Short mmCIF file of C-alpha atoms in Angstrom, two decimals:
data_model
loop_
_atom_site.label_atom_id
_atom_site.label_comp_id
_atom_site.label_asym_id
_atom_site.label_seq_id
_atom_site.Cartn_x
_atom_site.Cartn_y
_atom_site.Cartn_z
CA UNK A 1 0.00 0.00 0.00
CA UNK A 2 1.13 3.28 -0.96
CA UNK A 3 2.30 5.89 2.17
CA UNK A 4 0.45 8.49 -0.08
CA UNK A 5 -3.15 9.07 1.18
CA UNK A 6 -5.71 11.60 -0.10
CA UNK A 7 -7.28 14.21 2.58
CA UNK A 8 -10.75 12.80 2.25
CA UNK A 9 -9.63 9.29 2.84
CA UNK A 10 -8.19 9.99 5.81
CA UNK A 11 -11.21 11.70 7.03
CA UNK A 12 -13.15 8.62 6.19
CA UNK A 13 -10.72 6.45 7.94
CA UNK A 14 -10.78 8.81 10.91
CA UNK A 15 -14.70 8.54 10.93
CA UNK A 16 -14.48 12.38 11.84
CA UNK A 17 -17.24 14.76 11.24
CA UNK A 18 -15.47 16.74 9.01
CA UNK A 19 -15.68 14.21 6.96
CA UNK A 20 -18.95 15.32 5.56
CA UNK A 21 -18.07 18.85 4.41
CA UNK A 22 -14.98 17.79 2.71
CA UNK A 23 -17.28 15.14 1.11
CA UNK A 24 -19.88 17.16 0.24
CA UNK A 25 -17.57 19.88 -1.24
CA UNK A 26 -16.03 17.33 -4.06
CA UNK A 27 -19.34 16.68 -4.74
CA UNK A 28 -19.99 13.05 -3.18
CA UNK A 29 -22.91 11.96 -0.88
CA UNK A 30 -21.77 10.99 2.85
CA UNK A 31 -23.07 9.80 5.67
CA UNK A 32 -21.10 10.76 8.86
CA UNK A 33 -20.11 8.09 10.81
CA UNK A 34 -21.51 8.45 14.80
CA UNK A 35 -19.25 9.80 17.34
CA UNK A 36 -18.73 7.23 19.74
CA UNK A 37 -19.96 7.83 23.15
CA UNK A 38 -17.14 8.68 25.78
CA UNK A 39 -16.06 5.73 27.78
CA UNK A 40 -14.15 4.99 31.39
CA UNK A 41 -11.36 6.56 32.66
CA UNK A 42 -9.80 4.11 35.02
CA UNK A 43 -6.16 5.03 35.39
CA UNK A 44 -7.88 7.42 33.42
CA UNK A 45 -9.33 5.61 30.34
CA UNK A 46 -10.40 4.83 27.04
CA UNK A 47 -13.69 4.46 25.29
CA UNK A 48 -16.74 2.15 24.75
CA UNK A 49 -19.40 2.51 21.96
CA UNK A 50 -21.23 -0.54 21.27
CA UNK A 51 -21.52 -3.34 22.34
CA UNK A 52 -18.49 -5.94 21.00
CA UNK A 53 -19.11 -8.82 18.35
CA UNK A 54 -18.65 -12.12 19.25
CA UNK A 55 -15.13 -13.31 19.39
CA UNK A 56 -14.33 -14.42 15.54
CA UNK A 57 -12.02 -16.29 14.24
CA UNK A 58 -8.22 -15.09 13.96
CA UNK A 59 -8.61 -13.07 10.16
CA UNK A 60 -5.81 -13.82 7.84
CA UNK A 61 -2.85 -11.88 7.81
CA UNK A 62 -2.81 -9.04 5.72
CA UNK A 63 -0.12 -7.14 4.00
CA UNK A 64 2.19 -5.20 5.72
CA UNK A 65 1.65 -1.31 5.76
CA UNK A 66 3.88 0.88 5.07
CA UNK A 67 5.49 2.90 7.65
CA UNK A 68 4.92 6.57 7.25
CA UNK A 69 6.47 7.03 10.61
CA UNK A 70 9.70 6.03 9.60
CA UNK A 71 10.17 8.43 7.22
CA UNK A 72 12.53 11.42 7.85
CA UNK A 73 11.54 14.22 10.12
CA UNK A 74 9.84 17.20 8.46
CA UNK A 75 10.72 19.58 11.20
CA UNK A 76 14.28 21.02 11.87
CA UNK A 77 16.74 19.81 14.39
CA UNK A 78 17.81 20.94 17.00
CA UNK A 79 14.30 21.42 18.84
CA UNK A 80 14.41 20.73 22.52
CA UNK A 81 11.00 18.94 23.83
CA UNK A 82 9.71 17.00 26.40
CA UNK A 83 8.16 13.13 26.56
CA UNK A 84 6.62 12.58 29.92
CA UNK A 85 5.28 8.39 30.88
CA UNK A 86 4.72 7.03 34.24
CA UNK A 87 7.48 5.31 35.96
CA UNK A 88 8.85 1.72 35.68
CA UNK A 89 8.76 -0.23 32.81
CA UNK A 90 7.34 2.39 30.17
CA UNK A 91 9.67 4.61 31.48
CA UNK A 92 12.50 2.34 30.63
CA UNK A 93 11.21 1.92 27.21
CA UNK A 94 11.13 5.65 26.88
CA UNK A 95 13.91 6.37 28.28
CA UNK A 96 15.83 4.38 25.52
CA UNK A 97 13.24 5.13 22.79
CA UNK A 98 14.44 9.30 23.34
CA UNK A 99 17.57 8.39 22.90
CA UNK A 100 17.14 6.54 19.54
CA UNK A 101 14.67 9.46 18.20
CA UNK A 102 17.68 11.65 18.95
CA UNK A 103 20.36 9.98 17.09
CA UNK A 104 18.11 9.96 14.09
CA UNK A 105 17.06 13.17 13.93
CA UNK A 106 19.29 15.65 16.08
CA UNK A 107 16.60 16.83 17.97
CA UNK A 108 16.76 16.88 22.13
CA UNK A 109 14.42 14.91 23.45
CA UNK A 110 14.20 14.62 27.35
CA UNK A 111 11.96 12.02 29.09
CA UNK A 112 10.40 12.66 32.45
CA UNK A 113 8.91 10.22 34.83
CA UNK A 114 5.74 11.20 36.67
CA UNK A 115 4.33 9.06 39.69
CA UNK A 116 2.18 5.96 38.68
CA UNK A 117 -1.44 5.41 38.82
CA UNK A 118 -3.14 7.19 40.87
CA UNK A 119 -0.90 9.79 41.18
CA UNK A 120 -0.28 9.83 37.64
CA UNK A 121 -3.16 11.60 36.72
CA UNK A 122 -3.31 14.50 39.40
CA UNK A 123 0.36 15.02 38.02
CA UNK A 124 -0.71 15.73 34.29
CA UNK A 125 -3.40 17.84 35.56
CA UNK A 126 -1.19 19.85 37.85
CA UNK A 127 1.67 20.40 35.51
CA UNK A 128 -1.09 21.46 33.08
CA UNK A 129 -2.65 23.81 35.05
CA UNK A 130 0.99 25.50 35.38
CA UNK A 131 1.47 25.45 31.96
CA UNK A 132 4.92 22.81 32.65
CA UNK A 133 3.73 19.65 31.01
CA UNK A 134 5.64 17.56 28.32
CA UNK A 135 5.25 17.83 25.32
CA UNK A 136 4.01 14.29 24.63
CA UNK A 137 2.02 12.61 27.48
CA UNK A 138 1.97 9.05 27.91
CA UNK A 139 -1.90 8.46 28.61
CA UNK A 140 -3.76 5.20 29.68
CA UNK A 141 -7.16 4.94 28.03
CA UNK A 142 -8.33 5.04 31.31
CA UNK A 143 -7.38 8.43 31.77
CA UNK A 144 -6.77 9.69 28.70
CA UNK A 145 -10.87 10.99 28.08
CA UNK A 146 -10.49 12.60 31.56
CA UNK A 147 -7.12 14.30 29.88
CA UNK A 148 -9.03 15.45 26.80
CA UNK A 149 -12.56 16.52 28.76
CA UNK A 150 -10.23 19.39 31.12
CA UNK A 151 -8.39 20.59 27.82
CA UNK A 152 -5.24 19.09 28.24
CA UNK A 153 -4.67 17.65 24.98
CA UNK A 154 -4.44 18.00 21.31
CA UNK A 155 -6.55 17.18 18.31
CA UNK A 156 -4.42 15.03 16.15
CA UNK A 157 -7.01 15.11 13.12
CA UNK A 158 -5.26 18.30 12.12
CA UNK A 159 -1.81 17.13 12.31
CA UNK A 160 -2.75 13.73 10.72
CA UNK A 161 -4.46 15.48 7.72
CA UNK A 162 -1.26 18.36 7.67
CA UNK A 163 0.95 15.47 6.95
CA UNK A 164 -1.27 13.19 4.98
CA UNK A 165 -0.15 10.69 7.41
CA UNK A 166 -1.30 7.03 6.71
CA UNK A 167 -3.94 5.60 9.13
CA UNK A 168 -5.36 2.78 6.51
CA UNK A 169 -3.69 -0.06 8.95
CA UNK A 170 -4.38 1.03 12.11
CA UNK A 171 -7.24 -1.03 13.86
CA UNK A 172 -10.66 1.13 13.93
CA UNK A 173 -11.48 0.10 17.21
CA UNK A 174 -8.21 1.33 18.71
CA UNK A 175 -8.69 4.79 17.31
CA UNK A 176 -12.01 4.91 18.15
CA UNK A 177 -10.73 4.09 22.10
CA UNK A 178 -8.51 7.29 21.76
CA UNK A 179 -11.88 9.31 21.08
CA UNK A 180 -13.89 12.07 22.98
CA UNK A 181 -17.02 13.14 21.65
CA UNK A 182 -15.80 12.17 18.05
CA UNK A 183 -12.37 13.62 18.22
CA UNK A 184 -9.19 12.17 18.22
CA UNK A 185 -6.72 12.52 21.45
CA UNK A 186 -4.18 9.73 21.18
CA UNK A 187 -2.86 6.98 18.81
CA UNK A 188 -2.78 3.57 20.24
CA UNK A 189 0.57 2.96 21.10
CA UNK A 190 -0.14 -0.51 23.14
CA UNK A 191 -3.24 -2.24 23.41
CA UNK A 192 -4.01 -5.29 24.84
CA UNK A 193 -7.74 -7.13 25.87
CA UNK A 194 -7.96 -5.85 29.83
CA UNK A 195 -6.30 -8.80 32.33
CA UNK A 196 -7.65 -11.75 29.50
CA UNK A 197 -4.42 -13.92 29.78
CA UNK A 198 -4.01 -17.27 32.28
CA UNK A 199 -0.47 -17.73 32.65
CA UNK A 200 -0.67 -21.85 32.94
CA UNK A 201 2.15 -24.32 34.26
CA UNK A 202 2.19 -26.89 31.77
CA UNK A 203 3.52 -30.22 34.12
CA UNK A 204 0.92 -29.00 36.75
CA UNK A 205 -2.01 -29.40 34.23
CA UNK A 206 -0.74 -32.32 33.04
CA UNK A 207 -0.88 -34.20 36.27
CA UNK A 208 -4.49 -32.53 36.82
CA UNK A 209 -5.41 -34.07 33.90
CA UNK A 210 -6.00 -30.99 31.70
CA UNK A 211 -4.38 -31.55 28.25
CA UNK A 212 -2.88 -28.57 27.62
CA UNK A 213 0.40 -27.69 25.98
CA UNK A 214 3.11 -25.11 25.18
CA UNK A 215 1.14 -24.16 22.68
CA UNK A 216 -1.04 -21.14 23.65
CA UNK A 217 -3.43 -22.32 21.37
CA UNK A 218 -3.92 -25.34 23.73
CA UNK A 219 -5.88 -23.67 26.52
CA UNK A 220 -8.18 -21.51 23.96
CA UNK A 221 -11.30 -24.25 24.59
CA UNK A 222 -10.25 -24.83 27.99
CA UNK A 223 -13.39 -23.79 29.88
CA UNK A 224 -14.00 -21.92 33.75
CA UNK A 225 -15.19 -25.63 35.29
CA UNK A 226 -12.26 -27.22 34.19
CA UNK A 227 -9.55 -24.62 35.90
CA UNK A 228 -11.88 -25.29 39.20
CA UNK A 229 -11.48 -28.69 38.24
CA UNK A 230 -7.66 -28.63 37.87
CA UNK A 231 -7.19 -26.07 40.22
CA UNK A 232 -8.73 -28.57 42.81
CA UNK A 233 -6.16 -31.43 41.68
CA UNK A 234 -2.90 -29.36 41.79
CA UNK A 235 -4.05 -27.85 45.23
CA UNK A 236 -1.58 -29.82 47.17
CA UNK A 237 0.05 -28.26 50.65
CA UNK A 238 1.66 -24.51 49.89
CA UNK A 239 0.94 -25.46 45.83
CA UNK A 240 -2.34 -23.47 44.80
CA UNK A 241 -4.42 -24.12 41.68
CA UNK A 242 -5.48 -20.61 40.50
CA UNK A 243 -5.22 -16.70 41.77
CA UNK A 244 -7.16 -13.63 39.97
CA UNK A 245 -7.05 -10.14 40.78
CA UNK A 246 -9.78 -7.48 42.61
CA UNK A 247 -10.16 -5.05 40.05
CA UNK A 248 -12.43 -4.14 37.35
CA UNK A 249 -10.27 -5.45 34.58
CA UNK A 250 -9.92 -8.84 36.48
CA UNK A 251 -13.27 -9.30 37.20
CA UNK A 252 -15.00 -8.20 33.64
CA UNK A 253 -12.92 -11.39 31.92
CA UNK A 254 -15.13 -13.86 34.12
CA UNK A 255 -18.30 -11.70 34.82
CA UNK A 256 -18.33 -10.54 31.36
CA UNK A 257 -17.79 -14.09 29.54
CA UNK A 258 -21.26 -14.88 31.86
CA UNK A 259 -22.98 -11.91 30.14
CA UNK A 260 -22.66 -9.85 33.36
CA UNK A 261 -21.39 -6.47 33.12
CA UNK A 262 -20.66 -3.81 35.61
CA UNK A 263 -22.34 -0.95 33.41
CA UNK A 264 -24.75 -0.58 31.33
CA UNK A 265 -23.74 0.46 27.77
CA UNK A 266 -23.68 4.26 27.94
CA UNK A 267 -21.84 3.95 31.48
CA UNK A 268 -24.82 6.19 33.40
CA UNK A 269 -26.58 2.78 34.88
CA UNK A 270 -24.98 -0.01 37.82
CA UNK A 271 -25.54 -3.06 36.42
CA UNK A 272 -24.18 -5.83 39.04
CA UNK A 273 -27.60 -7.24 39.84
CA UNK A 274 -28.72 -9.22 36.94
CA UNK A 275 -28.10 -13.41 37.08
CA UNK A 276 -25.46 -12.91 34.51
CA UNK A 277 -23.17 -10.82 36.70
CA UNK A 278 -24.25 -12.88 39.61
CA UNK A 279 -22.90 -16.07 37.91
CA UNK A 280 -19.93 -14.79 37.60
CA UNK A 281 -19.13 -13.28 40.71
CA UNK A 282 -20.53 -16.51 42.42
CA UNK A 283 -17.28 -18.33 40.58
CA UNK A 284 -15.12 -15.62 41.96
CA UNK A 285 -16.46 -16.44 45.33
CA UNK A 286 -16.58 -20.46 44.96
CA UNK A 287 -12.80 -20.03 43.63
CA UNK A 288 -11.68 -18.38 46.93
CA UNK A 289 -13.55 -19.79 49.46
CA UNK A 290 -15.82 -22.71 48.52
CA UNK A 291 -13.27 -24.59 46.59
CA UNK A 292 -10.15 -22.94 48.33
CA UNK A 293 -7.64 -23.09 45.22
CA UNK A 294 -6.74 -19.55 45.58
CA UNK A 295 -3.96 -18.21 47.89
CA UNK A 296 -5.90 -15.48 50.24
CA UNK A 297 -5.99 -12.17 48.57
CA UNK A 298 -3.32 -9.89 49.93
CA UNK A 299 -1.42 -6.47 48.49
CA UNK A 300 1.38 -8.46 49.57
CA UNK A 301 1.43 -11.69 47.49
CA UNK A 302 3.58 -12.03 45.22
CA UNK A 303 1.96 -13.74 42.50
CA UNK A 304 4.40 -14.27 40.14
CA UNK A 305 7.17 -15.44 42.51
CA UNK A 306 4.63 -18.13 43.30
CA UNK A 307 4.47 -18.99 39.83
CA UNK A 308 7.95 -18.76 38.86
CA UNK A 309 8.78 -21.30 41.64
CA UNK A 310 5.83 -23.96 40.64
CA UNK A 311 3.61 -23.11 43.67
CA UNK A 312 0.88 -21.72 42.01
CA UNK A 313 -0.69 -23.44 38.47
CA UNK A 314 -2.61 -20.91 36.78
CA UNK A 315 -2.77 -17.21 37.43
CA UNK A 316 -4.84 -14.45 35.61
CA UNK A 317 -2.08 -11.91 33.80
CA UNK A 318 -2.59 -10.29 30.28
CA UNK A 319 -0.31 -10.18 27.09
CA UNK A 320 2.22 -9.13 29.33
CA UNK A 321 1.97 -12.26 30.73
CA UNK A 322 4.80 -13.43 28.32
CA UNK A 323 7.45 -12.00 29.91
CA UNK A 324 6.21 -11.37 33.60
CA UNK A 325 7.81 -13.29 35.56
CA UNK A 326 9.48 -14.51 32.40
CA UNK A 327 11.82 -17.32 30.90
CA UNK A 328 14.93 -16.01 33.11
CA UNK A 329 12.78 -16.42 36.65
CA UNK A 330 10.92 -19.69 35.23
CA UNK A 331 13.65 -21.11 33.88
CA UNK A 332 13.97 -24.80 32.71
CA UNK A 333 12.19 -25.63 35.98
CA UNK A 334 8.82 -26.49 33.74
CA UNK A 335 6.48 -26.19 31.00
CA UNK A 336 4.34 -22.78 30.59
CA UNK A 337 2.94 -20.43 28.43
CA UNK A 338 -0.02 -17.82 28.33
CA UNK A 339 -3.62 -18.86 27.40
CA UNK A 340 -6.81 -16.52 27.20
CA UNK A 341 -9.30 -16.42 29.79
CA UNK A 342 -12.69 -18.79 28.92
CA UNK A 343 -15.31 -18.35 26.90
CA UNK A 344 -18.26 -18.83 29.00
CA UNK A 345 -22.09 -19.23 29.06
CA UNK A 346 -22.52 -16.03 26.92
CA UNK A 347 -20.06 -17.84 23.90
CA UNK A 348 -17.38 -15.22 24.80
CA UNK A 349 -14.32 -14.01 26.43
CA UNK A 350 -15.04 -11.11 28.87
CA UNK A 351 -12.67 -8.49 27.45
CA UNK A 352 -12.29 -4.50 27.67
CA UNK A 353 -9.91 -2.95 24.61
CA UNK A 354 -7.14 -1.25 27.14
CA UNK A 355 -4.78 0.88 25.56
CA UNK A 356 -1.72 3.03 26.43
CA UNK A 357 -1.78 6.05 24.11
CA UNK A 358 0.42 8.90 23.13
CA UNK A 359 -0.72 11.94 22.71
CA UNK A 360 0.47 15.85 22.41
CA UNK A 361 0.01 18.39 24.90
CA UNK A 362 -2.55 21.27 24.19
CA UNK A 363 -0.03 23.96 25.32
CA UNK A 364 3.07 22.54 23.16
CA UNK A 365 4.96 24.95 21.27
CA UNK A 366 6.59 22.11 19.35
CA UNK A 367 3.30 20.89 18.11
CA UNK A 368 5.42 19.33 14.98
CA UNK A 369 7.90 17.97 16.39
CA UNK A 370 5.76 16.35 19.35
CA UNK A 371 3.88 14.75 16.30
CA UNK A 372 7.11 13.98 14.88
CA UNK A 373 7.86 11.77 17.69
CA UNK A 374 4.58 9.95 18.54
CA UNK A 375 4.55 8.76 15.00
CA UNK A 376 8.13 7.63 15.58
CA UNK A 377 6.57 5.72 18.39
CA UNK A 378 3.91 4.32 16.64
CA UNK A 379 6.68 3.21 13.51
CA UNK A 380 5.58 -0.68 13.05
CA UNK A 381 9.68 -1.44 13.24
CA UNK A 382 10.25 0.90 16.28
CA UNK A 383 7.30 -0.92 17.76
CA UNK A 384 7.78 -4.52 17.13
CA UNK A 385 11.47 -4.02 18.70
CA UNK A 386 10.12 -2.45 21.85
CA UNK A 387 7.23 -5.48 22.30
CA UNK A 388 10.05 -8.45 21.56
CA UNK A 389 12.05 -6.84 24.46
CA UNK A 390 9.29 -7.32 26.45
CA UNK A 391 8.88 -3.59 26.88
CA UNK A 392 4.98 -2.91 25.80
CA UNK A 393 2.21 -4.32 24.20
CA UNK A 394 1.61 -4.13 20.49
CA UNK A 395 0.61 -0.86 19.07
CA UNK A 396 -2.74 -1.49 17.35
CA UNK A 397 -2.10 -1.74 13.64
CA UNK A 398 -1.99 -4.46 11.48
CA UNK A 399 1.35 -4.02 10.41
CA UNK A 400 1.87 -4.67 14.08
CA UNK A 401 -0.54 -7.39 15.13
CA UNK A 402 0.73 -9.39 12.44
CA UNK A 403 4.39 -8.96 12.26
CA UNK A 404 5.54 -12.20 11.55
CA UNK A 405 8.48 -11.60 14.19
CA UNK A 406 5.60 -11.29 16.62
CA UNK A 407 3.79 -14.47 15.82
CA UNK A 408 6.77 -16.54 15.68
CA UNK A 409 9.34 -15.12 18.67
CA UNK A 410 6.34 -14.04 21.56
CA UNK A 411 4.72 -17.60 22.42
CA UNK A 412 1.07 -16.16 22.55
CA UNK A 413 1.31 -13.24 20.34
CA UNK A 414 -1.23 -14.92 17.82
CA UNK A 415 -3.97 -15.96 20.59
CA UNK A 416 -3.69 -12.55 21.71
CA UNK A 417 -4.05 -11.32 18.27
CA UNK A 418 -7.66 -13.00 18.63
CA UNK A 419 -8.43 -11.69 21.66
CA UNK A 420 -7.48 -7.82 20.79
CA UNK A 421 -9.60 -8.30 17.25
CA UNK A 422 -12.66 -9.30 19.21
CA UNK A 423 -12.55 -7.43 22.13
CA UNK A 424 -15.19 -5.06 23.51
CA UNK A 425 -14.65 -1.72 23.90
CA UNK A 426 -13.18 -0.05 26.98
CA UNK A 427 -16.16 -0.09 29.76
CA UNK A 428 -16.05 3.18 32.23
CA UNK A 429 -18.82 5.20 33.57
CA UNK A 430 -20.29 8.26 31.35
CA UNK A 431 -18.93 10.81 33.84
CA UNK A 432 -14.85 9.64 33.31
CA UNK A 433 -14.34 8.22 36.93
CA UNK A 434 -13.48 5.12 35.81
CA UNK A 435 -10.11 5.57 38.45
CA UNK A 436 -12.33 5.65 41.40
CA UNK A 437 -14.72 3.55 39.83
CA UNK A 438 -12.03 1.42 39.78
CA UNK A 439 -10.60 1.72 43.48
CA UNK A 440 -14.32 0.90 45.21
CA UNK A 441 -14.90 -2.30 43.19
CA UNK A 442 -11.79 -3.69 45.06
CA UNK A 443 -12.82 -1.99 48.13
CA UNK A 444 -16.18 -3.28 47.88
CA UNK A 445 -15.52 -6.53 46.51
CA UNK A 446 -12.25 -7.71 48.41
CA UNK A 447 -14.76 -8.82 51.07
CA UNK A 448 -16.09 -11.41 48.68
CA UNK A 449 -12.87 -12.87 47.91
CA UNK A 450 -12.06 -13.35 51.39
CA UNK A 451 -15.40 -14.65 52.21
CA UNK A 452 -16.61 -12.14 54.59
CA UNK A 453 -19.93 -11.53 52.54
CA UNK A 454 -21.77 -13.58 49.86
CA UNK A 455 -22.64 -12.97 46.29
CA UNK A 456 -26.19 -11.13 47.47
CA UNK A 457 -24.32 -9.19 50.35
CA UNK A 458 -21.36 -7.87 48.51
CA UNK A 459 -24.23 -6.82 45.61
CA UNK A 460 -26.00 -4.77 48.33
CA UNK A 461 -22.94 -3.32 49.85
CA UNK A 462 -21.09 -2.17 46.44
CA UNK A 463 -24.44 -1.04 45.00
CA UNK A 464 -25.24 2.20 46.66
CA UNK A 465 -21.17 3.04 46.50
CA UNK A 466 -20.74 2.58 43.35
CA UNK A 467 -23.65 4.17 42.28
CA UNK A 468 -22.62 7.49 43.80
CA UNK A 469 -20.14 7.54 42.11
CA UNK A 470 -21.57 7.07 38.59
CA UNK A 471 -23.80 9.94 39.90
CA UNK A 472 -21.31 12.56 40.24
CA UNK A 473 -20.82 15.20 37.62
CA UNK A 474 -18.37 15.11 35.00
CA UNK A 475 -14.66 14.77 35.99
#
């Protein structure tokens, strides 16, 4: 495909209402295409139109894109900027990313680290509000909508149609994620399906009698009553079948493969009492405390150390899952790999499209050369190298999904793949809390897992809680 793209197919692609006039002026018929409603913003979030598909099968691999961000710089050197991510690991990747961007183009790039979730987002907003941020602002979907709704970032449309810059491969429903009220804040940089990975121990299966392989593809049928089933073999002294997370992520990849779902589809209704949601948060509870494969839930535990040291069988994770704890802790010790999380009585995986954007600070004055860089970022080769390091998740275009360095070198690249085609869109209420959404569903719900209420008490005790908080006004 040609890195040459017209003005008014880029507006199509972009699904922006522009669109129309620009249509309309060359003298063609159009019908806009809906703004998506605004979604969650957990560690401040993405966004969630309608309802997702059912999972389909993995679609073939099509040909590579080409890679407009490669291409030389159109801005001049020399231009001293700022790239701001939260700390740890994306930091790391950033860090070194800078320096590469430098090299190439003799510009001065300087990354900054600011505090993790939550702190991350009060940080953005304060170094906003003082006109200090960076110039490009790592943003998790979760908070990204919050980002864009107090005027802290960009439009990209403009600097996407300045440049002519090729969107053809990128995947709809990750640009659509990046969207507030129709307009584009953010490129997808990594996405992944929410916490929809079970990191499995092969040997520990295998003596369960689960038939399951290194072969991601293994586990894919491998349903919710047969990891209670295995999980209840392998539970042997300090060895533990299974352990899931508290938090919304972790609990919409079982509720949601039930049919359950926390809110309703515009994000303005609680929707925990229905069977469906029931069901699943009644295997939550039966995991924990009636069939006791699960180590007690504790800020403390160190899941992956458990893993890593054949103590623990299966653990909920996400694509990250791959290198977390990792060949070097795991060793030659056993057998493992990363599998998705069931399908389940509704025919599908409970997923939520997560992403970690990029985006460009409203206030820049290097609004070119901020571009300059996040479309170095989102460069399939620049991204594919960062992802086999084990630094990210796959930026969400095809010429990414489907590297074939992906699919053969990261052992469940291609299930993931699946998962990230036919996931649902991010899930967060209508008034952009989804971080303190977030925070009161563990709150509320940690009580389950430790078998202090039942399913019909922790219901009535996170109800009026988390409604109030769907209540409040915008963020």
């Amino acid at each position: 495909m040609s890195s040459a793209i017209s003005r008014r197919r880029i507006l199509t692609l972009l699904g922006s209402a522009g669109a129309t006039v620009a249509m309309a002026a060359c003298g063609a018929a159009a019908t806009p295409t809906p703004a998506p409603k605004p979604v969650e913003a957990p560690k401040p979030a993405a966004p969630a139109p309608k309802p997702a598909e059912a999972a389909k099968p993995a679609p073939t691999k099509p040909a590579e894109a080409a890679k407009p961000a490669g291409a030389a710089p159109a801005t001049k050197a020399g231009v001293e900027f700022e790239v701001a991510t939260r700390v740890g690991s994306d930091a790391e990747v950033m860090q070194k990313t800078v320096e590469k961007f430098n090299a190439k183009t003799g510009n001065k790039a300087k990354h900054v680290a600011y505090p993790g979730e939550p702190e991350y987002f009060a940080k953005v907003l304060a170094v906003h509000a003082t006109k200090q941020a960076a110039d490009v602002i790592w943003s998790s979907v979760c908070c990204l909508h919050g980002f864009a709704a107090k005027g802290v970032l960009a439009e990209l449309e403009p600097l996407i149609l300045g440049d002519k810059y090729n969107i053809e491969d990128y995947v709809k429903a990750g640009l659509d994620s990046m969207k507030l009220n129709g307009k584009l804040y953010g490129m997808p940089w990594g996405g992944h399906p929410g916490n929809g990975g079970i990191l499995y121990n092969v040997d520990l299966l295998t003596k369960a009698g689960l038939n399951v392989t290194e072969d991601a593809s293994s586990f894919s049928n491998v349903t919710w009553d047969q990891i209670v089933d295995a999980g209840k073999k392998a539970r042997s002294g300090d060895v533990f079948g299974f352990s899931m997370g508290g938090d919304m992520l972790s609990f919409t990849n079982v509720t949601g493969s039930y049919g359950g779902e926390f809110l309703s589809a515009d994000g303005k209704k609680l929707t925990i009492d229905t069977p469906e949601f029931r069901k699943g948060l009644q295997w939550i509870y039966d995991v924990h405390n009636t069939h006791k494969i699960a180590p007690t839930p504790d800020p403390k535990l160190n899941t992956g150390e458990l893993f890593a040291t054949g103590k623990l069988a299966m653990v909920q994770t996400g694509y990250w899952g791959q290198f977390s704890p990792g060949p070097k802790a795991i060793a030659d010790k056993f057998k493992w790999n990363v599998g998705l999380t069931p399908k389940g009585p509704a025919g599908k995986r409970g997923t939520a499209l997560t992403i970690n954007g990029q985006t460009v600070w409203s206030g820049t004055k290097n609004r070119d050369t901020a571009w300059e860089f996040v479309k170095f970022l989102m460069d399939p080769e620049q991204n594919v190298e960062i992802v086999l390091a084990g630094g990210g998740r796959p930026a969400l275009r095809k010429a990414v999904l489907y590297n074939e360095r992906l699919m053969k070198e990261n052992r469940a690249h291609k299930v993931f793949v699946e998962s990230i085609e036919a996931a649902e869109p991010w899930k967060q209420p209508a008034n952009l809390r989804w971080t303190e959404f977030n925070a009161a569903i563990v709150q509320n719900f940690d009580n389950l897992r430790l078998g202090k209420e039942t399913v019909d008490e922790a219901i009535k005790n996170a109800t009026p809680r988390l409604q109030d908080i769907i209540d409040k006004p915008m963020l």
